[in-house]
PDB file of C-alpha atoms and ligand atoms in Angstrom:
ATOM      1  CA  MET A   1       1.802 -23.574   5.029  1.00  0.00           C
ATOM      2  CA  SER A   2       3.521 -22.535   1.837  1.00  0.00           C
ATOM      3  CA  ALA A   3       4.964 -19.043   1.579  1.00  0.00           C
ATOM      4  CA  PHE A   4       2.664 -18.275  -1.266  1.00  0.00           C
ATOM      5  CA  SER A   5      -0.458 -19.039   0.682  1.00  0.00           C
ATOM      6  CA  ARG A   6       0.577 -16.308   3.105  1.00  0.00           C
ATOM      7  CA  PHE A   7       0.337 -13.837   0.274  1.00  0.00           C
ATOM      8  CA  THR A   8      -3.321 -14.669  -0.104  1.00  0.00           C
ATOM      9  CA  ARG A   9      -4.428 -14.874   3.452  1.00  0.00           C
ATOM     10  CA  PRO A  10      -8.083 -13.985   3.843  1.00  0.00           C
ATOM     11  CA  GLY A  11      -9.065 -10.651   5.338  1.00  0.00           C
ATOM     12  CA  ARG A  12      -6.542  -8.758   3.397  1.00  0.00           C
ATOM     13  CA  SER A  13      -8.899  -6.975   1.053  1.00  0.00           C
ATOM     14  CA  ILE A  14      -9.857  -4.157   3.322  1.00  0.00           C
ATOM     15  CA  THR A  15     -10.493  -1.077   1.278  1.00  0.00           C
ATOM     16  CA  ALA A  16      -8.911   2.120   2.406  1.00  0.00           C
ATOM     17  CA  ALA A  17     -11.348   4.662   3.708  1.00  0.00           C
ATOM     18  CA  GLY A  18     -10.889   8.083   5.148  1.00  0.00           C
ATOM     19  CA  ALA A  19      -7.774  10.057   5.289  1.00  0.00           C
ATOM     20  CA  VAL A  20      -4.395   8.480   4.903  1.00  0.00           C
ATOM     21  CA  ALA A  21      -1.188   9.661   6.367  1.00  0.00           C
ATOM     22  CA  ALA A  22       1.588  10.234   3.938  1.00  0.00           C
ATOM     23  CA  LEU A  23       5.044   8.982   4.515  1.00  0.00           C
ATOM     24  CA  ALA A  24       7.447  11.699   5.438  1.00  0.00           C
ATOM     25  CA  LEU A  25      10.441  11.862   3.173  1.00  0.00           C
ATOM     26  CA  ALA A  26      13.999  12.088   4.366  1.00  0.00           C
ATOM     27  CA  LEU A  27      17.104   9.966   4.180  1.00  0.00           C
ATOM     28  CA  ALA A  28      17.587   7.376   6.831  1.00  0.00           C
ATOM     29  CA  ALA A  29      20.438   8.100   9.126  1.00  0.00           C
ATOM     30  CA  CYS A  30      21.395   4.459   9.515  1.00  0.00           C
ATOM     31  CA  GLY A  31      21.376   3.258   5.901  1.00  0.00           C
ATOM     32  CA  THR A  32      24.618   1.350   5.982  1.00  0.00           C
ATOM     33  CA  SER A  33      25.043  -2.320   6.643  1.00  0.00           C
ATOM     34  CA  HIS A  34      27.453  -5.086   5.996  1.00  0.00           C
ATOM     35  CA  ASP A  35      27.345  -8.569   4.636  1.00  0.00           C
ATOM     36  CA  SER A  36      25.042 -10.152   7.162  1.00  0.00           C
ATOM     37  CA  SER A  37      21.594  -9.765   8.454  1.00  0.00           C
ATOM     38  CA  SER A  38      22.774  -8.312  11.742  1.00  0.00           C
ATOM     39  CA  MET A  39      23.279  -4.619  12.223  1.00  0.00           C
ATOM     40  CA  PRO A  40      25.357  -4.240  15.371  1.00  0.00           C
ATOM     41  CA  GLY A  41      26.904  -1.124  13.926  1.00  0.00           C
ATOM     42  CA  MET A  42      23.624   0.653  14.272  1.00  0.00           C
ATOM     43  CA  ASP A  43      24.078   1.119  17.968  1.00  0.00           C
ATOM     44  CA  HIS A  44      25.756   4.455  18.345  1.00  0.00           C
ATOM     45  CA  GLY A  45      23.639   6.568  20.672  1.00  0.00           C
ATOM     46  CA  THR A  46      24.454   8.576  23.712  1.00  0.00           C
ATOM     47  CA  LYS A  47      21.392   8.567  25.972  1.00  0.00           C
ATOM     48  CA  THR A  48      20.719   6.143  28.756  1.00  0.00           C
ATOM     49  CA  THR A  49      18.282   3.378  27.986  1.00  0.00           C
ATOM     50  CA  ALA A  50      14.915   3.604  29.744  1.00  0.00           C
ATOM     51  CA  PRO A  51      13.572   0.379  31.250  1.00  0.00           C
ATOM     52  CA  ALA A  52      11.463  -1.694  28.857  1.00  0.00           C
ATOM     53  CA  SER A  53       7.870  -0.586  28.855  1.00  0.00           C
ATOM     54  CA  PRO A  54       5.569  -2.766  30.917  1.00  0.00           C
ATOM     55  CA  LYS A  55       3.153  -2.548  28.009  1.00  0.00           C
ATOM     56  CA  ALA A  56       5.629  -4.576  26.065  1.00  0.00           C
ATOM     57  CA  THR A  57       4.147  -7.728  27.544  1.00  0.00           C
ATOM     58  CA  SER A  58       0.572  -6.856  26.648  1.00  0.00           C
ATOM     59  CA  SER A  59      -1.169  -8.603  23.839  1.00  0.00           C
ATOM     60  CA  THR A  60      -3.702  -7.438  21.307  1.00  0.00           C
ATOM     61  CA  ASP A  61      -4.815 -10.937  20.347  1.00  0.00           C
ATOM     62  CA  GLY A  62      -8.305 -11.037  19.123  1.00  0.00           C
ATOM     63  CA  MET A  63      -8.595  -7.602  17.508  1.00  0.00           C
ATOM     64  CA  PRO A  64     -10.901  -8.151  14.584  1.00  0.00           C
ATOM     65  CA  GLY A  65     -10.384  -7.259  10.972  1.00  0.00           C
ATOM     66  CA  MET A  66      -6.656  -6.976  11.003  1.00  0.00           C
ATOM     67  CA  GLY A  67      -4.611  -9.326   8.814  1.00  0.00           C
ATOM     68  CA  THR A  68      -1.482  -9.029  10.910  1.00  0.00           C
ATOM     69  CA  MET A  69      -3.587 -10.183  13.844  1.00  0.00           C
ATOM     70  CA  ALA A  70      -3.339 -13.644  12.335  1.00  0.00           C
ATOM     71  CA  THR A  71      -0.038 -13.753  14.234  1.00  0.00           C
ATOM     72  CA  GLY A  72      -0.714 -10.913  16.640  1.00  0.00           C
ATOM     73  CA  ASN A  73       1.859  -8.271  17.372  1.00  0.00           C
ATOM     74  CA  GLY A  74       4.400 -10.797  18.606  1.00  0.00           C
ATOM     75  CA  LEU A  75       4.668  -9.208  22.062  1.00  0.00           C
ATOM     76  CA  SER A  76       3.397 -12.175  24.028  1.00  0.00           C
ATOM     77  CA  ALA A  77       5.354 -15.306  24.989  1.00  0.00           C
ATOM     78  CA  GLY A  78       2.232 -17.383  24.717  1.00  0.00           C
ATOM     79  CA  LYS A  79      -0.760 -17.762  22.410  1.00  0.00           C
ATOM     80  CA  ASP A  80      -3.429 -20.451  21.912  1.00  0.00           C
ATOM     81  CA  GLY A  81      -1.659 -22.834  24.332  1.00  0.00           C
ATOM     82  CA  TYR A  82       1.774 -22.434  22.679  1.00  0.00           C
ATOM     83  CA  ARG A  83       4.563 -20.844  24.638  1.00  0.00           C
ATOM     84  CA  LEU A  84       8.012 -19.573  23.842  1.00  0.00           C
ATOM     85  CA  ALA A  85      10.228 -20.842  26.741  1.00  0.00           C
ATOM     86  CA  SER A  86      13.879 -19.986  27.452  1.00  0.00           C
ATOM     87  CA  GLN A  87      16.300 -19.925  30.328  1.00  0.00           C
ATOM     88  CA  ASP A  88      18.213 -17.155  28.638  1.00  0.00           C
ATOM     89  CA  ALA A  89      16.869 -14.063  30.364  1.00  0.00           C
ATOM     90  CA  HIS A  90      20.329 -12.531  30.347  1.00  0.00           C
ATOM     91  CA  LEU A  91      22.977 -12.733  27.640  1.00  0.00           C
ATOM     92  CA  PRO A  92      26.467 -11.265  27.648  1.00  0.00           C
ATOM     93  CA  ALA A  93      27.455  -8.248  25.549  1.00  0.00           C
ATOM     94  CA  GLY A  94      30.167  -7.922  22.982  1.00  0.00           C
ATOM     95  CA  GLU A  95      30.556 -11.510  21.794  1.00  0.00           C
ATOM     96  CA  PRO A  96      28.710 -13.942  19.537  1.00  0.00           C
ATOM     97  CA  VAL A  97      26.196 -15.823  21.630  1.00  0.00           C
ATOM     98  CA  ALA A  98      23.534 -18.453  21.251  1.00  0.00           C
ATOM     99  CA  TYR A  99      19.955 -17.913  22.456  1.00  0.00           C
ATOM    100  CA  ARG A 100      18.335 -21.268  23.308  1.00  0.00           C
ATOM    101  CA  PHE A 101      14.630 -21.826  23.472  1.00  0.00           C
ATOM    102  CA  THR A 102      11.795 -24.256  23.042  1.00  0.00           C
ATOM    103  CA  VAL A 103       8.276 -23.830  21.708  1.00  0.00           C
ATOM    104  CA  ASN A 104       6.096 -25.658  24.205  1.00  0.00           C
ATOM    105  CA  GLY A 105       2.786 -26.990  22.921  1.00  0.00           C
ATOM    106  CA  PRO A 106      -0.608 -27.055  24.695  1.00  0.00           C
ATOM    107  CA  ASP A 107       0.501 -30.307  26.418  1.00  0.00           C
ATOM    108  CA  GLY A 108       3.498 -28.479  27.933  1.00  0.00           C
ATOM    109  CA  SER A 109       6.193 -30.369  26.033  1.00  0.00           C
ATOM    110  CA  PRO A 110       8.470 -29.018  23.326  1.00  0.00           C
ATOM    111  CA  VAL A 111       7.107 -29.009  19.846  1.00  0.00           C
ATOM    112  CA  THR A 112       9.425 -30.750  17.338  1.00  0.00           C
ATOM    113  CA  GLY A 113       7.319 -30.612  14.166  1.00  0.00           C
ATOM    114  CA  PHE A 114       7.352 -27.390  12.246  1.00  0.00           C
ATOM    115  CA  SER A 115       6.242 -26.565   8.729  1.00  0.00           C
ATOM    116  CA  LEU A 116       8.401 -24.752   6.234  1.00  0.00           C
ATOM    117  CA  ASP A 117       7.479 -21.129   5.792  1.00  0.00           C
ATOM    118  CA  GLN A 118       9.454 -19.080   3.331  1.00  0.00           C
ATOM    119  CA  THR A 119      11.885 -22.005   3.096  1.00  0.00           C
ATOM    120  CA  LYS A 120      12.557 -22.197   6.850  1.00  0.00           C
ATOM    121  CA  ARG A 121      10.945 -23.972   9.810  1.00  0.00           C
ATOM    122  CA  MET A 122      11.875 -21.139  12.200  1.00  0.00           C
ATOM    123  CA  HIS A 123      12.475 -17.438  11.621  1.00  0.00           C
ATOM    124  CA  PHE A 124      14.069 -15.597  14.520  1.00  0.00           C
ATOM    125  CA  TYR A 125      14.577 -11.912  15.104  1.00  0.00           C
ATOM    126  CA  ALA A 126      16.554 -10.178  17.874  1.00  0.00           C
ATOM    127  CA  VAL A 127      15.591  -6.489  18.170  1.00  0.00           C
ATOM    128  CA  ARG A 128      16.940  -3.947  20.642  1.00  0.00           C
ATOM    129  CA  SER A 129      14.357  -1.833  22.517  1.00  0.00           C
ATOM    130  CA  ASP A 130      15.331   1.328  20.663  1.00  0.00           C
ATOM    131  CA  LEU A 131      15.049  -0.592  17.313  1.00  0.00           C
ATOM    132  CA  THR A 132      18.773  -0.072  16.514  1.00  0.00           C
ATOM    133  CA  GLY A 133      20.046  -3.648  16.761  1.00  0.00           C
ATOM    134  CA  PHE A 134      18.373  -6.029  14.361  1.00  0.00           C
ATOM    135  CA  GLN A 135      19.313  -9.617  13.687  1.00  0.00           C
ATOM    136  CA  HIS A 136      17.352 -12.092  11.544  1.00  0.00           C
ATOM    137  CA  VAL A 137      18.608 -15.599  11.813  1.00  0.00           C
ATOM    138  CA  HIS A 138      17.418 -19.167  11.254  1.00  0.00           C
ATOM    139  CA  PRO A 139      18.005 -21.281  14.364  1.00  0.00           C
ATOM    140  CA  VAL A 140      18.871 -24.952  14.400  1.00  0.00           C
ATOM    141  CA  MET A 141      16.760 -27.477  16.340  1.00  0.00           C
ATOM    142  CA  ALA A 142      18.088 -30.416  18.324  1.00  0.00           C
ATOM    143  CA  ASP A 143      16.012 -33.660  18.373  1.00  0.00           C
ATOM    144  CA  SER A 144      14.743 -32.622  21.860  1.00  0.00           C
ATOM    145  CA  GLY A 145      13.019 -29.589  20.350  1.00  0.00           C
ATOM    146  CA  THR A 146      15.553 -27.122  21.762  1.00  0.00           C
ATOM    147  CA  TRP A 147      16.341 -24.390  19.227  1.00  0.00           C
ATOM    148  CA  SER A 148      19.642 -22.508  19.160  1.00  0.00           C
ATOM    149  CA  ALA A 149      19.815 -19.137  17.535  1.00  0.00           C
ATOM    150  CA  ASP A 150      23.382 -18.024  16.815  1.00  0.00           C
ATOM    151  CA  LEU A 151      23.480 -14.271  17.318  1.00  0.00           C
ATOM    152  CA  ALA A 152      26.190 -11.761  16.523  1.00  0.00           C
ATOM    153  CA  SER A 153      27.509  -9.574  19.331  1.00  0.00           C
ATOM    154  CA  LEU A 154      24.761  -7.789  21.292  1.00  0.00           C
ATOM    155  CA  THR A 155      25.041  -4.328  22.778  1.00  0.00           C
ATOM    156  CA  PRO A 156      23.960  -3.676  26.373  1.00  0.00           C
ATOM    157  CA  GLY A 157      20.258  -3.016  26.864  1.00  0.00           C
ATOM    158  CA  SER A 158      16.927  -4.664  26.528  1.00  0.00           C
ATOM    159  CA  TRP A 159      16.368  -6.943  23.565  1.00  0.00           C
ATOM    160  CA  ARG A 160      13.301  -8.782  22.343  1.00  0.00           C
ATOM    161  CA  MET A 161      13.666 -12.213  20.831  1.00  0.00           C
ATOM    162  CA  PHE A 162      10.959 -13.183  18.354  1.00  0.00           C
ATOM    163  CA  ALA A 163      10.267 -16.684  17.146  1.00  0.00           C
ATOM    164  CA  SER A 164       8.093 -17.034  14.010  1.00  0.00           C
ATOM    165  CA  PHE A 165       6.871 -20.574  13.180  1.00  0.00           C
ATOM    166  CA  THR A 166       4.029 -22.788  12.020  1.00  0.00           C
ATOM    167  CA  PRO A 167       3.402 -26.110  13.876  1.00  0.00           C
ATOM    168  CA  ALA A 168       3.234 -29.047  11.558  1.00  0.00           C
ATOM    169  CA  ASP A 169       0.747 -30.969  13.717  1.00  0.00           C
ATOM    170  CA  GLY A 170      -1.289 -30.671  16.938  1.00  0.00           C
ATOM    171  CA  PRO A 171      -3.977 -28.081  17.649  1.00  0.00           C
ATOM    172  CA  GLY A 172      -1.928 -25.253  16.136  1.00  0.00           C
ATOM    173  CA  LYS A 173      -1.247 -27.103  12.900  1.00  0.00           C
ATOM    174  CA  GLY A 174      -0.956 -24.718  10.009  1.00  0.00           C
ATOM    175  CA  LYS A 175      -1.341 -21.575  12.162  1.00  0.00           C
ATOM    176  CA  ASP A 176       1.330 -18.886  12.022  1.00  0.00           C
ATOM    177  CA  PHE A 177       2.695 -17.845  15.388  1.00  0.00           C
ATOM    178  CA  VAL A 178       4.994 -15.036  16.405  1.00  0.00           C
ATOM    179  CA  LEU A 179       6.003 -15.234  20.084  1.00  0.00           C
ATOM    180  CA  SER A 180       8.652 -13.324  21.923  1.00  0.00           C
ATOM    181  CA  ARG A 181      10.526 -12.862  25.165  1.00  0.00           C
ATOM    182  CA  THR A 182      12.879 -10.132  26.415  1.00  0.00           C
ATOM    183  CA  VAL A 183      16.528 -10.552  27.237  1.00  0.00           C
ATOM    184  CA  THR A 184      18.660  -8.177  29.265  1.00  0.00           C
ATOM    185  CA  VAL A 185      22.194  -7.583  28.098  1.00  0.00           C
ATOM    186  CA  PRO A 186      24.081  -6.152  31.053  1.00  0.00           C
ATOM    187  CA  GLY A 187      26.363  -3.162  30.678  1.00  0.00           C
ATOM    188  CA  ASN A 188      26.292   0.546  30.054  1.00  0.00           C
ATOM    189  CA  ALA A 189      23.217   0.896  27.875  1.00  0.00           C
ATOM    190  CA  THR A 190      22.729   3.781  25.556  1.00  0.00           C
ATOM    191  CA  LYS A 191      19.591   4.691  23.646  1.00  0.00           C
ATOM    192  CA  THR A 192      19.583   5.994  20.098  1.00  0.00           C
ATOM    193  CA  PRO A 193      16.606   8.132  19.081  1.00  0.00           C
ATOM    194  CA  LEU A 194      14.738   6.630  16.128  1.00  0.00           C
ATOM    195  CA  PRO A 195      15.832   8.315  12.913  1.00  0.00           C
ATOM    196  CA  ALA A 196      13.260  10.621  11.233  1.00  0.00           C
ATOM    197  CA  PRO A 197      10.785   9.004   8.885  1.00  0.00           C
ATOM    198  CA  ALA A 198      12.339   8.453   5.468  1.00  0.00           C
ATOM    199  CA  ALA A 199      11.370   7.168   2.013  1.00  0.00           C
ATOM    200  CA  SER A 200      14.682   5.707   1.172  1.00  0.00           C
ATOM    201  CA  ALA A 201      17.805   4.126   2.614  1.00  0.00           C
ATOM    202  CA  GLU A 202      21.279   3.303   1.222  1.00  0.00           C
ATOM    203  CA  VAL A 203      23.079  -0.039   1.609  1.00  0.00           C
ATOM    204  CA  ASP A 204      26.151  -1.413  -0.158  1.00  0.00           C
ATOM    205  CA  GLY A 205      25.777   1.136  -3.015  1.00  0.00           C
ATOM    206  CA  TYR A 206      22.042   0.383  -3.434  1.00  0.00           C
ATOM    207  CA  THR A 207      19.233   2.831  -2.835  1.00  0.00           C
ATOM    208  CA  VAL A 208      16.033   1.298  -1.538  1.00  0.00           C
ATOM    209  CA  THR A 209      12.946   3.499  -1.909  1.00  0.00           C
ATOM    210  CA  VAL A 210       9.582   2.829  -0.255  1.00  0.00           C
ATOM    211  CA  LYS A 211       6.362   4.333  -1.557  1.00  0.00           C
ATOM    212  CA  GLY A 212       2.994   3.973   0.138  1.00  0.00           C
ATOM    213  CA  GLU A 213       0.515   5.696   2.348  1.00  0.00           C
ATOM    214  CA  LEU A 214      -0.097   3.873   5.583  1.00  0.00           C
ATOM    215  CA  MET A 215      -2.890   4.071   8.053  1.00  0.00           C
ATOM    216  CA  ALA A 216      -3.053   2.019  11.251  1.00  0.00           C
ATOM    217  CA  GLY A 217      -4.984  -1.225  10.913  1.00  0.00           C
ATOM    218  CA  MET A 218      -5.698  -0.779   7.212  1.00  0.00           C
ATOM    219  CA  ALA A 219      -4.240  -2.837   4.366  1.00  0.00           C
ATOM    220  CA  HIS A 220      -2.317  -0.658   1.963  1.00  0.00           C
ATOM    221  CA  PRO A 221      -0.020  -1.380  -0.943  1.00  0.00           C
ATOM    222  CA  LEU A 222       3.601  -0.507  -0.380  1.00  0.00           C
ATOM    223  CA  THR A 223       6.077  -0.510  -3.242  1.00  0.00           C
ATOM    224  CA  VAL A 224       9.767  -1.105  -2.704  1.00  0.00           C
ATOM    225  CA  SER A 225      12.143  -0.022  -5.457  1.00  0.00           C
ATOM    226  CA  VAL A 226      15.834  -0.752  -5.699  1.00  0.00           C
ATOM    227  CA  SER A 227      18.270   1.273  -7.729  1.00  0.00           C
ATOM    228  CA  ARG A 228      22.019   1.594  -7.995  1.00  0.00           C
ATOM    229  CA  GLY A 229      23.745   4.720  -9.218  1.00  0.00           C
ATOM    230  CA  GLY A 230      20.395   5.952 -10.407  1.00  0.00           C
ATOM    231  CA  ALA A 231      19.713   2.916 -12.536  1.00  0.00           C
ATOM    232  CA  PRO A 232      16.969   0.405 -11.729  1.00  0.00           C
ATOM    233  CA  VAL A 233      18.187  -2.905 -10.326  1.00  0.00           C
ATOM    234  CA  THR A 234      16.726  -5.948 -12.000  1.00  0.00           C
ATOM    235  CA  ASN A 235      19.043  -8.724 -10.716  1.00  0.00           C
ATOM    236  CA  LEU A 236      17.509  -9.265  -7.281  1.00  0.00           C
ATOM    237  CA  GLU A 237      17.789 -12.945  -6.286  1.00  0.00           C
ATOM    238  CA  PRO A 238      15.201 -14.885  -4.376  1.00  0.00           C
ATOM    239  CA  TYR A 239      15.719 -14.680  -0.610  1.00  0.00           C
ATOM    240  CA  LEU A 240      13.334 -16.691   1.558  1.00  0.00           C
ATOM    241  CA  ASP A 241      10.915 -17.079  -1.301  1.00  0.00           C
ATOM    242  CA  SER A 242      10.813 -13.378  -1.974  1.00  0.00           C
ATOM    243  CA  TYR A 243      12.835 -10.694  -3.726  1.00  0.00           C
ATOM    244  CA  ALA A 244      12.841  -8.624  -0.543  1.00  0.00           C
ATOM    245  CA  HIS A 245      12.102  -9.555   3.080  1.00  0.00           C
ATOM    246  CA  LEU A 246      10.407  -6.822   5.064  1.00  0.00           C
ATOM    247  CA  THR A 247       9.794  -6.799   8.837  1.00  0.00           C
ATOM    248  CA  ALA A 248       8.770  -3.818  10.895  1.00  0.00           C
ATOM    249  CA  PHE A 249       8.888  -3.044  14.636  1.00  0.00           C
ATOM    250  CA  HIS A 250       6.872  -0.386  16.385  1.00  0.00           C
ATOM    251  CA  GLU A 251       8.604   2.389  18.265  1.00  0.00           C
ATOM    252  CA  GLY A 252       8.096   2.119  22.034  1.00  0.00           C
ATOM    253  CA  ASP A 253       6.849  -1.461  22.410  1.00  0.00           C
ATOM    254  CA  SER A 254       8.698  -3.281  19.548  1.00  0.00           C
ATOM    255  CA  ALA A 255       5.442  -4.780  18.196  1.00  0.00           C
ATOM    256  CA  PHE A 256       6.216  -6.981  15.210  1.00  0.00           C
ATOM    257  CA  ALA A 257       4.840  -6.999  11.710  1.00  0.00           C
ATOM    258  CA  HIS A 258       5.901  -8.956   8.638  1.00  0.00           C
ATOM    259  CA  LEU A 259       5.053  -7.316   5.377  1.00  0.00           C
ATOM    260  CA  HIS A 260       4.056  -9.818   2.741  1.00  0.00           C
ATOM    261  CA  PRO A 261       4.913  -9.602  -0.940  1.00  0.00           C
ATOM    262  CA  THR A 262       1.941  -9.622  -3.234  1.00  0.00           C
ATOM    263  CA  THR A 263       3.844 -11.493  -5.941  1.00  0.00           C
ATOM    264  CA  GLY A 264       5.910 -14.694  -5.643  1.00  0.00           C
ATOM    265  CA  VAL A 265       9.346 -15.299  -7.056  1.00  0.00           C
ATOM    266  CA  ASP A 266       9.970 -17.009 -10.326  1.00  0.00           C
ATOM    267  CA  ALA A 267      12.998 -18.623 -11.887  1.00  0.00           C
ATOM    268  CA  GLY A 268      14.367 -15.325 -13.000  1.00  0.00           C
ATOM    269  CA  HIS A 269      15.493 -12.228 -11.218  1.00  0.00           C
ATOM    270  CA  GLY A 270      13.413  -9.557  -9.576  1.00  0.00           C
ATOM    271  CA  GLY A 271      13.238  -5.863  -9.467  1.00  0.00           C
ATOM    272  CA  PRO A 272      13.313  -2.996  -9.650  1.00  0.00           C
ATOM    273  CA  ARG A 273       9.793  -2.597  -8.287  1.00  0.00           C
ATOM    274  CA  LEU A 274       8.410  -5.011  -5.698  1.00  0.00           C
ATOM    275  CA  PRO A 275       4.796  -4.796  -4.456  1.00  0.00           C
ATOM    276  CA  PHE A 276       4.048  -5.478  -0.809  1.00  0.00           C
ATOM    277  CA  HIS A 277       1.031  -5.673   1.397  1.00  0.00           C
ATOM    278  CA  ALA A 278       1.479  -3.343   4.327  1.00  0.00           C
ATOM    279  CA  GLU A 279      -0.832  -3.628   7.271  1.00  0.00           C
ATOM    280  CA  LEU A 280       0.655  -2.089  10.383  1.00  0.00           C
ATOM    281  CA  PRO A 281      -1.768  -2.445  13.243  1.00  0.00           C
ATOM    282  CA  THR A 282      -0.993   0.619  15.320  1.00  0.00           C
ATOM    283  CA  ALA A 283      -0.193   4.271  14.669  1.00  0.00           C
ATOM    284  CA  GLY A 284       3.169   5.776  15.285  1.00  0.00           C
ATOM    285  CA  ASN A 285       6.636   5.161  13.968  1.00  0.00           C
ATOM    286  CA  TRP A 286       7.731   1.794  12.719  1.00  0.00           C
ATOM    287  CA  ARG A 287      11.284   0.781  11.913  1.00  0.00           C
ATOM    288  CA  LEU A 288      11.203  -1.122   8.627  1.00  0.00           C
ATOM    289  CA  PHE A 289      14.052  -3.543   7.992  1.00  0.00           C
ATOM    290  CA  LEU A 290      14.548  -4.453   4.358  1.00  0.00           C
ATOM    291  CA  GLN A 291      16.624  -7.381   3.218  1.00  0.00           C
ATOM    292  CA  PHE A 292      17.432  -8.377  -0.329  1.00  0.00           C
ATOM    293  CA  GLN A 293      20.061 -10.437  -2.124  1.00  0.00           C
ATOM    294  CA  THR A 294      22.248  -9.832  -5.136  1.00  0.00           C
ATOM    295  CA  GLY A 295      25.275 -11.856  -6.303  1.00  0.00           C
ATOM    296  CA  GLY A 296      24.761 -14.250  -3.416  1.00  0.00           C
ATOM    297  CA  LYS A 297      25.147 -11.429  -0.917  1.00  0.00           C
ATOM    298  CA  LEU A 298      22.497 -10.381   1.551  1.00  0.00           C
ATOM    299  CA  HIS A 299      21.899  -6.642   2.058  1.00  0.00           C
ATOM    300  CA  THR A 300      20.115  -5.290   5.093  1.00  0.00           C
ATOM    301  CA  THR A 301      18.999  -1.759   5.599  1.00  0.00           C
ATOM    302  CA  ALA A 302      16.323   0.108   7.553  1.00  0.00           C
ATOM    303  CA  LEU A 303      14.132   3.160   7.488  1.00  0.00           C
ATOM    304  CA  THR A 304      11.501   4.723   9.651  1.00  0.00           C
ATOM    305  CA  LEU A 305       7.891   4.709   8.488  1.00  0.00           C
ATOM    306  CA  HIS A 306       5.255   6.896  10.027  1.00  0.00           C
ATOM    307  CA  VAL A 307       1.769   5.335  10.288  1.00  0.00           C
ATOM    308  CA  GLY A 308      -1.140   7.690  10.863  1.00  0.00           C
TER     309      GLY A 308
HETATM  310 CU1   CU B 401      13.718 -15.744   8.454  1.00  0.00          CU
END
């Protein structure tokens, strides 16, 4: 499936009705990043991590009328006969590490054929249970179908590993899947409270501002604007077929959502205003991770969105 066809997925034309919840405005506390898509520096809390919620393994597959339900909330290891399988239930803290996994098809054997989506055959996210740690990487597949995701150093605690893919053949051909498993990283785990909801975040001298009114399960426009020193930024470079890559994770259960741009990229540069399609399935706080590229450098930042 091409990236652009994802922008026009059916069922996305739900009209807003009723009250909407406004985004609260405040600066994100964790707006800094560095030159990679991982944010290990965001772990700096003091409280003890609670055990992962048992609800984290539940699935909301089959809820009608929700565009993000095309892939579900990503909290299940299996869907429609496909299964994310891995021996790596534990990974060490404090060092770069590879997470190995297969996607097993309905016949039980590893899938080896995947379609390109946003220029990659596999998108992989590692997210800590308190939504501090975030890594977005593109694993490499061996001929056997075993994928290896190279991760930067993990902090102790519970992490959820998400694989996002589209089978190139078989019963799931052309369908978008997001499946996940949890991993325990042993050690003295601390929990950072989620920063207050915010409308903007800073990264590498850029200010990223998000405007939109979000309501659970409803499709709403969300506009991302990028500025630098108060001036609009217009030299955003394409990154994964988009001028900004937005993923969101729900506080408490780490439910996954990918926000889709409503415009494609062209040969030129993008910015400062980027329209997105936001459809977050459940109410509460979501941690929104924003990634964009300038001068060949990837910038990653995050802010908290409140969904009413
Ligand atoms: Cu990706």
